[in-house]
Amino acid sequence: GEATIGTVFMFMQYAGMMSLPIMLIGQQLQQFQAASASLNRIRDLRAIQPALTDGPGAGWEGLRTQAPVVGFQDLTFAYRADTPVIRNLDLKVPAGEVIGLLGRTGSGKTTLTRLLFRLYDPQDGAVTLDGVDIRQARLDELRGRIGLVTQEVQLFDASIRDNATLFDPAIDDARIIEVLTDLGLGEWLARQPEGLGTVLRAGGGLSAGEAQLLAFARVFLKDPGLVVLDEASSRLDPATDQMIERALDRLLGADGSGRRRTAIIIAHKLSTVQRADRIAILDQGRLVETGRRTDLEADPESAYARLLRTGLAEVMG
Ligand SMILES: Nc1ncnc2c1ncn2[C@@H]1O[C@H](COP(=O)(O)OP(=O)(O)O)[C@@H](O)[C@H]1O
Ligand SMILES: [Mg+2]
């Protein structure tokens, strides 16, 4: 008789009404803790200073589209101390020439392109453009002069527009569509639900061939005087292969446009190697042979001629 049935009912009702807000407060405290932990991680990330810093500037304004002379001088580089991957390498690529870089898997071909793009600095020696050490240049100045097509194409979780221009808003849509169409991606673009605004998913959504062509589109939109191509070693279907061949013709000025670029191509296919004026063969980070392609072809004793006899696909990775 201490409480009426009504009081007990009210008591239960009020307690029930309080349980949800208390649970929500608990959840929000948890979210707050997770957010502050993330904030700390972001702060740590932002505090990291890149080891590679801008040079004072090389005064390359206006030279972006001109073909430079590329020099590697007594270059030595190791990812980890005492295991050099590039050893005392000397090589010069004259302006406007195409050099084909050959060698076994692990011989240091990709590494050489990374040093040129200054993703790493060498332990010894130097990489030069038009005779100027690339460490003199600001990073944007250097990388603005080089069009890079890597073996694996990196896609961003962003629109086709941003993926093609690499987030450069100065390039207008008409130009992007023109370049994609010229490369043979016109039909593919027409199939995309929101055209250039369609969001691509990082690491998916594009076939290997389409991704390669998109990488070419990036280079054409930038139109640099120096291109570096690390050809995909995976096989593409014949139709895509033909589109890539045509893109290469245009990139290297073999389509009659007369557009001259200096080019370093790491080729896995004979048809690509045959676009080279010069050949350089690497073995365990050393340059073992270099010369004009036609001269090396004519000399049955050359490492290049032997490589052709063995078959490229057998040797290169
Ligand atoms: N990021 C890296 N860290 C450490 N070692 C690496 C790295 N990238 C490549 N290497 C090593 O450097 C050598 C040359 O590799 P790479 O330049 O990729 O050769 P290639 O392109 O001729 O196949 C290989 O022994 C490889 O294992
Ligand atoms: Mg490689």
Coordinates of C-alpha atoms and ligand atoms in Angstrom, one line a residue:
G1 CA 0.0 0.0 0.0
E2 CA 3.0 2.3 -0.2
A3 CA 2.3 3.3 -3.8
T4 CA -0.6 3.2 -6.1
I5 CA -0.6 1.3 -9.3
G6 CA -0.6 4.6 -11.1
T7 CA 2.6 5.8 -9.3
V8 CA 4.4 2.5 -10.2
F9 CA 3.3 2.9 -13.8
M10 CA 4.6 6.5 -13.9
F11 CA 7.9 5.4 -12.3
M12 CA 8.4 2.7 -14.9
Q13 CA 7.4 5.1 -17.7
Y14 CA 9.9 7.8 -16.7
A15 CA 12.7 5.4 -16.2
G16 CA 12.1 4.0 -19.7
M17 CA 12.1 7.5 -21.2
M18 CA 15.5 8.2 -19.6
S19 CA 17.3 5.1 -20.9
L20 CA 17.5 6.2 -24.6
P21 CA 19.1 9.7 -23.9
I22 CA 21.6 8.0 -21.5
M23 CA 22.6 5.5 -24.2
L24 CA 23.0 8.3 -26.7
I25 CA 25.3 10.3 -24.4
G26 CA 27.4 7.2 -24.1
Q27 CA 27.6 6.8 -27.8
Q28 CA 28.6 10.4 -28.3
L29 CA 31.3 10.1 -25.7
Q30 CA 32.7 7.2 -27.7
Q31 CA 32.6 9.1 -31.0
F32 CA 34.3 12.1 -29.3
Q33 CA 37.1 9.8 -28.1
A34 CA 37.5 8.3 -31.6
A35 CA 37.5 11.8 -33.2
S36 CA 40.2 13.1 -30.9
A37 CA 42.4 10.1 -31.5
S38 CA 42.0 10.7 -35.2
L39 CA 42.8 14.4 -34.8
N40 CA 46.0 13.5 -33.1
R41 CA 47.0 11.1 -35.9
I42 CA 46.2 13.8 -38.5
R43 CA 48.3 16.3 -36.6
D44 CA 51.3 13.8 -36.5
L45 CA 50.9 13.2 -40.2
R46 CA 50.9 16.9 -41.0
A47 CA 54.0 17.4 -38.9
I48 CA 56.0 15.1 -41.1
Q49 CA 58.5 17.0 -43.2
P50 CA 59.5 15.6 -46.6
A51 CA 63.2 14.7 -46.8
L52 CA 63.3 16.0 -50.4
T53 CA 63.0 19.7 -50.5
D54 CA 62.8 22.4 -53.2
G55 CA 66.0 23.7 -54.7
P56 CA 66.5 27.4 -55.1
G57 CA 65.0 27.3 -58.6
A58 CA 66.5 26.5 -61.9
G59 CA 64.9 29.3 -64.0
W60 CA 63.1 26.9 -66.3
E61 CA 60.1 29.2 -66.8
G62 CA 58.8 28.8 -70.4
L63 CA 60.8 25.6 -71.0
R64 CA 58.1 23.2 -69.9
T65 CA 57.2 22.0 -73.4
Q66 CA 60.8 22.0 -74.8
A67 CA 62.7 18.7 -75.1
P68 CA 65.6 18.7 -72.6
V69 CA 69.0 16.9 -72.6
V70 CA 68.9 14.3 -69.8
G71 CA 72.1 13.3 -68.1
F72 CA 72.9 10.7 -65.4
Q73 CA 76.4 11.4 -64.1
D74 CA 78.3 8.7 -62.1
L75 CA 75.0 7.9 -60.4
T76 CA 74.9 5.6 -57.4
F77 CA 71.8 4.9 -55.4
A78 CA 70.6 2.4 -52.7
Y79 CA 67.2 2.2 -51.2
R80 CA 68.9 0.6 -48.1
A81 CA 72.5 1.2 -47.2
D82 CA 75.0 -1.2 -48.6
T83 CA 72.8 -2.7 -51.3
P84 CA 73.3 -0.3 -54.3
V85 CA 70.6 -0.7 -56.9
I86 CA 72.2 1.8 -59.4
R87 CA 76.0 1.7 -59.6
N88 CA 78.2 4.4 -61.2
L89 CA 75.8 5.0 -64.0
D90 CA 76.8 7.4 -66.8
L91 CA 74.3 8.1 -69.5
K92 CA 73.3 11.0 -71.7
V93 CA 70.1 11.3 -73.7
P94 CA 70.3 14.1 -76.3
A95 CA 67.4 16.5 -76.7
G96 CA 64.5 15.0 -78.7
E97 CA 65.9 11.5 -78.8
V98 CA 64.1 8.4 -77.7
I99 CA 66.1 6.0 -75.5
G100 CA 64.9 2.4 -74.8
L101 CA 65.9 1.1 -71.4
L102 CA 66.3 -2.6 -71.3
G103 CA 67.3 -5.1 -68.7
R104 CA 66.2 -8.0 -66.5
T105 CA 63.6 -7.6 -63.7
G106 CA 65.3 -5.9 -60.8
S107 CA 68.1 -4.4 -62.9
G108 CA 67.1 -0.9 -61.8
K109 CA 65.1 0.5 -64.7
T110 CA 62.1 1.8 -62.7
T111 CA 64.5 3.1 -60.0
L112 CA 66.2 5.2 -62.6
T113 CA 62.9 6.9 -63.6
R114 CA 62.2 7.5 -59.9
L115 CA 65.5 9.3 -59.5
L116 CA 64.8 11.4 -62.6
F117 CA 61.4 12.4 -61.1
R118 CA 63.2 13.0 -57.8
L119 CA 61.2 10.7 -55.7
Y120 CA 64.6 9.8 -54.2
D121 CA 67.9 11.6 -54.2
P122 CA 71.0 9.6 -55.2
Q123 CA 73.8 8.9 -52.7
D124 CA 76.4 9.8 -55.2
G125 CA 76.5 11.5 -58.6
A126 CA 73.7 13.6 -60.2
V127 CA 70.8 13.7 -62.6
T128 CA 70.7 16.7 -64.8
L129 CA 68.3 18.4 -67.2
D130 CA 70.0 20.6 -69.8
G131 CA 73.1 20.3 -67.7
V132 CA 71.5 21.6 -64.5
D133 CA 71.4 19.3 -61.4
I134 CA 67.7 18.6 -60.7
R135 CA 68.3 19.3 -57.0
Q136 CA 68.7 23.0 -58.1
A137 CA 65.1 23.1 -59.3
R138 CA 61.9 23.4 -57.3
L139 CA 60.0 20.1 -57.3
D140 CA 57.0 21.6 -59.2
E141 CA 59.4 23.1 -61.7
L142 CA 61.1 19.7 -62.3
R143 CA 57.9 17.5 -62.3
G144 CA 56.1 20.0 -64.5
R145 CA 58.6 19.2 -67.3
I146 CA 58.2 15.4 -67.1
G147 CA 55.2 13.3 -68.2
L148 CA 55.3 10.0 -66.4
V149 CA 53.4 6.8 -67.4
T150 CA 54.1 4.2 -64.7
Q151 CA 53.6 0.5 -64.9
E152 CA 50.8 0.6 -62.4
V153 CA 48.4 3.5 -63.0
Q154 CA 47.3 5.3 -59.8
L155 CA 43.6 6.2 -59.9
F156 CA 42.0 8.6 -57.4
D157 CA 38.6 8.4 -55.8
A158 CA 37.6 11.4 -57.8
S159 CA 35.8 12.4 -61.1
I160 CA 37.2 11.4 -64.5
R161 CA 37.9 15.1 -65.0
D162 CA 40.2 15.3 -61.9
N163 CA 41.8 11.9 -62.7
A164 CA 42.7 13.1 -66.1
T165 CA 43.9 16.6 -65.2
L166 CA 45.4 15.5 -61.8
F167 CA 43.2 18.2 -60.2
D168 CA 44.3 21.1 -62.4
P169 CA 41.2 23.3 -62.7
A170 CA 42.9 25.4 -65.5
I171 CA 42.3 22.7 -68.1
D172 CA 38.8 23.1 -69.7
D173 CA 36.4 20.3 -70.4
A174 CA 36.4 20.6 -74.2
R175 CA 40.2 19.9 -74.2
I176 CA 39.8 16.9 -71.9
I177 CA 37.1 15.4 -74.1
E178 CA 39.2 16.1 -77.2
V179 CA 42.2 14.3 -75.7
L180 CA 40.2 11.3 -74.4
T181 CA 38.5 11.0 -77.8
D182 CA 41.8 11.2 -79.7
L183 CA 43.1 8.4 -77.6
G184 CA 40.1 6.2 -78.4
L185 CA 38.4 6.6 -75.0
G186 CA 35.4 8.5 -76.6
E187 CA 33.0 5.6 -76.5
W188 CA 34.1 4.7 -73.0
L189 CA 33.4 8.3 -71.9
A190 CA 30.0 8.3 -73.6
R191 CA 29.0 5.2 -71.5
Q192 CA 29.8 7.0 -68.2
P193 CA 26.5 8.1 -66.5
E194 CA 27.7 11.6 -65.6
G195 CA 30.4 12.1 -68.3
L196 CA 33.5 13.8 -67.0
G197 CA 31.9 14.2 -63.6
T198 CA 31.6 10.4 -63.1
V199 CA 33.5 9.4 -60.0
L200 CA 36.1 6.6 -60.5
R201 CA 36.9 4.3 -57.7
A202 CA 40.5 4.1 -56.7
G203 CA 41.8 0.7 -57.6
G204 CA 38.9 -0.4 -59.7
G205 CA 36.3 0.3 -62.4
L206 CA 38.8 0.6 -65.2
S207 CA 40.4 -2.2 -67.3
A208 CA 44.2 -2.3 -67.4
G209 CA 44.2 -0.9 -70.9
E210 CA 41.8 1.9 -70.1
A211 CA 43.9 2.9 -67.1
Q212 CA 47.0 3.0 -69.4
L213 CA 45.2 5.2 -71.9
L214 CA 44.1 7.5 -69.1
A215 CA 47.7 7.8 -68.0
F216 CA 48.5 8.8 -71.6
A217 CA 45.7 11.4 -71.5
R218 CA 47.4 12.9 -68.4
V219 CA 50.6 13.3 -70.3
F220 CA 48.9 14.9 -73.4
L221 CA 47.0 17.4 -71.2
K222 CA 50.3 18.4 -69.6
D223 CA 52.2 18.3 -72.9
P224 CA 55.8 18.2 -71.4
G225 CA 59.0 18.1 -73.3
L226 CA 60.2 15.0 -71.5
V227 CA 58.3 11.8 -71.2
V228 CA 59.1 8.7 -69.2
L229 CA 57.2 5.5 -70.0
D230 CA 57.4 2.4 -67.9
E231 CA 55.4 0.1 -70.2
A232 CA 52.9 -2.2 -68.6
S233 CA 54.2 -5.8 -68.8
S234 CA 50.8 -7.4 -68.7
R235 CA 49.2 -8.3 -72.0
L236 CA 46.4 -6.2 -73.3
D237 CA 43.7 -7.2 -75.8
P238 CA 44.6 -6.5 -79.4
A239 CA 42.1 -3.6 -79.8
T240 CA 43.5 -1.8 -76.7
D241 CA 47.0 -2.6 -77.8
Q242 CA 46.4 -0.8 -81.1
M243 CA 45.1 2.3 -79.3
I244 CA 48.2 2.3 -77.2
E245 CA 50.4 2.0 -80.3
R246 CA 48.6 5.0 -81.8
A247 CA 49.0 7.0 -78.6
L248 CA 52.7 6.2 -78.6
D249 CA 53.0 7.4 -82.2
R250 CA 51.4 10.8 -81.2
L251 CA 53.4 11.0 -78.0
L252 CA 56.8 10.5 -79.8
G253 CA 55.9 12.6 -82.8
A254 CA 55.8 9.6 -85.2
D255 CA 52.4 10.6 -86.5
G256 CA 53.8 13.4 -88.7
S257 CA 53.1 16.2 -86.2
G258 CA 56.8 16.7 -85.8
R259 CA 56.3 17.2 -82.0
R260 CA 59.8 16.5 -80.6
R261 CA 60.1 15.2 -77.0
T262 CA 63.0 13.6 -75.2
A263 CA 61.7 10.2 -74.1
I264 CA 62.9 7.4 -71.9
I265 CA 61.0 4.2 -72.5
I266 CA 61.2 1.0 -70.6
A267 CA 59.8 -1.3 -73.2
H268 CA 58.5 -4.8 -72.8
K269 CA 57.4 -5.3 -76.4
L270 CA 59.5 -5.3 -79.5
S271 CA 57.2 -2.9 -81.2
T272 CA 57.9 -0.3 -78.5
V273 CA 61.7 -1.0 -78.4
Q274 CA 61.8 -0.3 -82.1
R275 CA 60.7 3.3 -81.6
A276 CA 63.9 4.0 -79.8
D277 CA 66.8 5.9 -81.4
R278 CA 69.2 4.6 -78.8
I279 CA 69.3 1.6 -76.5
A280 CA 70.7 1.3 -73.0
I281 CA 71.0 -2.1 -71.3
L282 CA 71.1 -2.3 -67.5
D283 CA 72.4 -5.3 -65.5
Q284 CA 72.3 -5.2 -61.7
G285 CA 72.3 -1.4 -61.7
R286 CA 75.2 -1.1 -64.1
L287 CA 75.0 0.2 -67.7
V288 CA 76.4 -2.7 -69.7
E289 CA 75.8 -1.4 -73.2
T290 CA 74.6 1.7 -75.0
G291 CA 74.5 2.9 -78.6
R292 CA 72.3 3.6 -81.6
R293 CA 69.7 0.9 -82.0
T294 CA 70.5 0.3 -85.6
D295 CA 74.2 -0.1 -84.9
L296 CA 73.6 -2.6 -82.1
E297 CA 71.1 -4.5 -84.2
A298 CA 73.7 -4.9 -87.0
D299 CA 76.4 -6.2 -84.5
P300 CA 75.6 -9.9 -83.7
E301 CA 78.0 -9.7 -80.8
S302 CA 76.1 -6.9 -79.0
A303 CA 74.1 -7.6 -75.8
Y304 CA 71.1 -6.0 -77.6
A305 CA 71.3 -8.5 -80.5
R306 CA 71.5 -11.4 -78.1
L307 CA 68.6 -10.0 -76.2
L308 CA 66.5 -9.9 -79.4
R309 CA 67.5 -13.5 -80.1
T310 CA 66.5 -14.7 -76.7
G311 CA 63.2 -12.8 -76.8
L312 CA 62.4 -9.8 -74.7
A313 CA 59.4 -11.3 -72.9
E314 CA 61.7 -14.1 -71.6
V315 CA 64.1 -11.6 -70.1
M316 CA 62.3 -8.5 -68.9
G317 CA 59.8 -8.2 -66.1
Ligands
LIG1 N1 60.9 0.9 -52.8 C1 61.9 0.0 -52.8 N2 62.5 -0.3 -51.6 C2 63.5 -1.1 -51.6 N3 64.0 -1.8 -52.6 C3 63.4 -1.6 -53.8 C4 62.3 -0.7 -54.0 N4 62.0 -0.7 -55.3 C5 62.8 -1.5 -55.9 N5 63.7 -2.1 -55.1 C6 64.8 -3.0 -55.4 O1 65.6 -2.4 -56.3 C7 66.0 -3.2 -57.4 C8 65.7 -2.6 -58.7 O2 64.3 -2.6 -58.9 P1 63.6 -1.8 -60.1 O3 64.2 -0.5 -60.3 O4 62.1 -1.9 -59.8 O5 63.9 -2.8 -61.3 P2 63.3 -3.0 -62.7 O6 62.3 -1.9 -63.0 O7 64.4 -3.0 -63.7 O8 62.6 -4.3 -62.7 C9 65.4 -4.6 -57.1 O9 66.3 -5.4 -56.5 C10 64.2 -4.2 -56.2 O10 64.0 -5.3 -55.3
MG2 MG 60.2 -1.9 -63.3

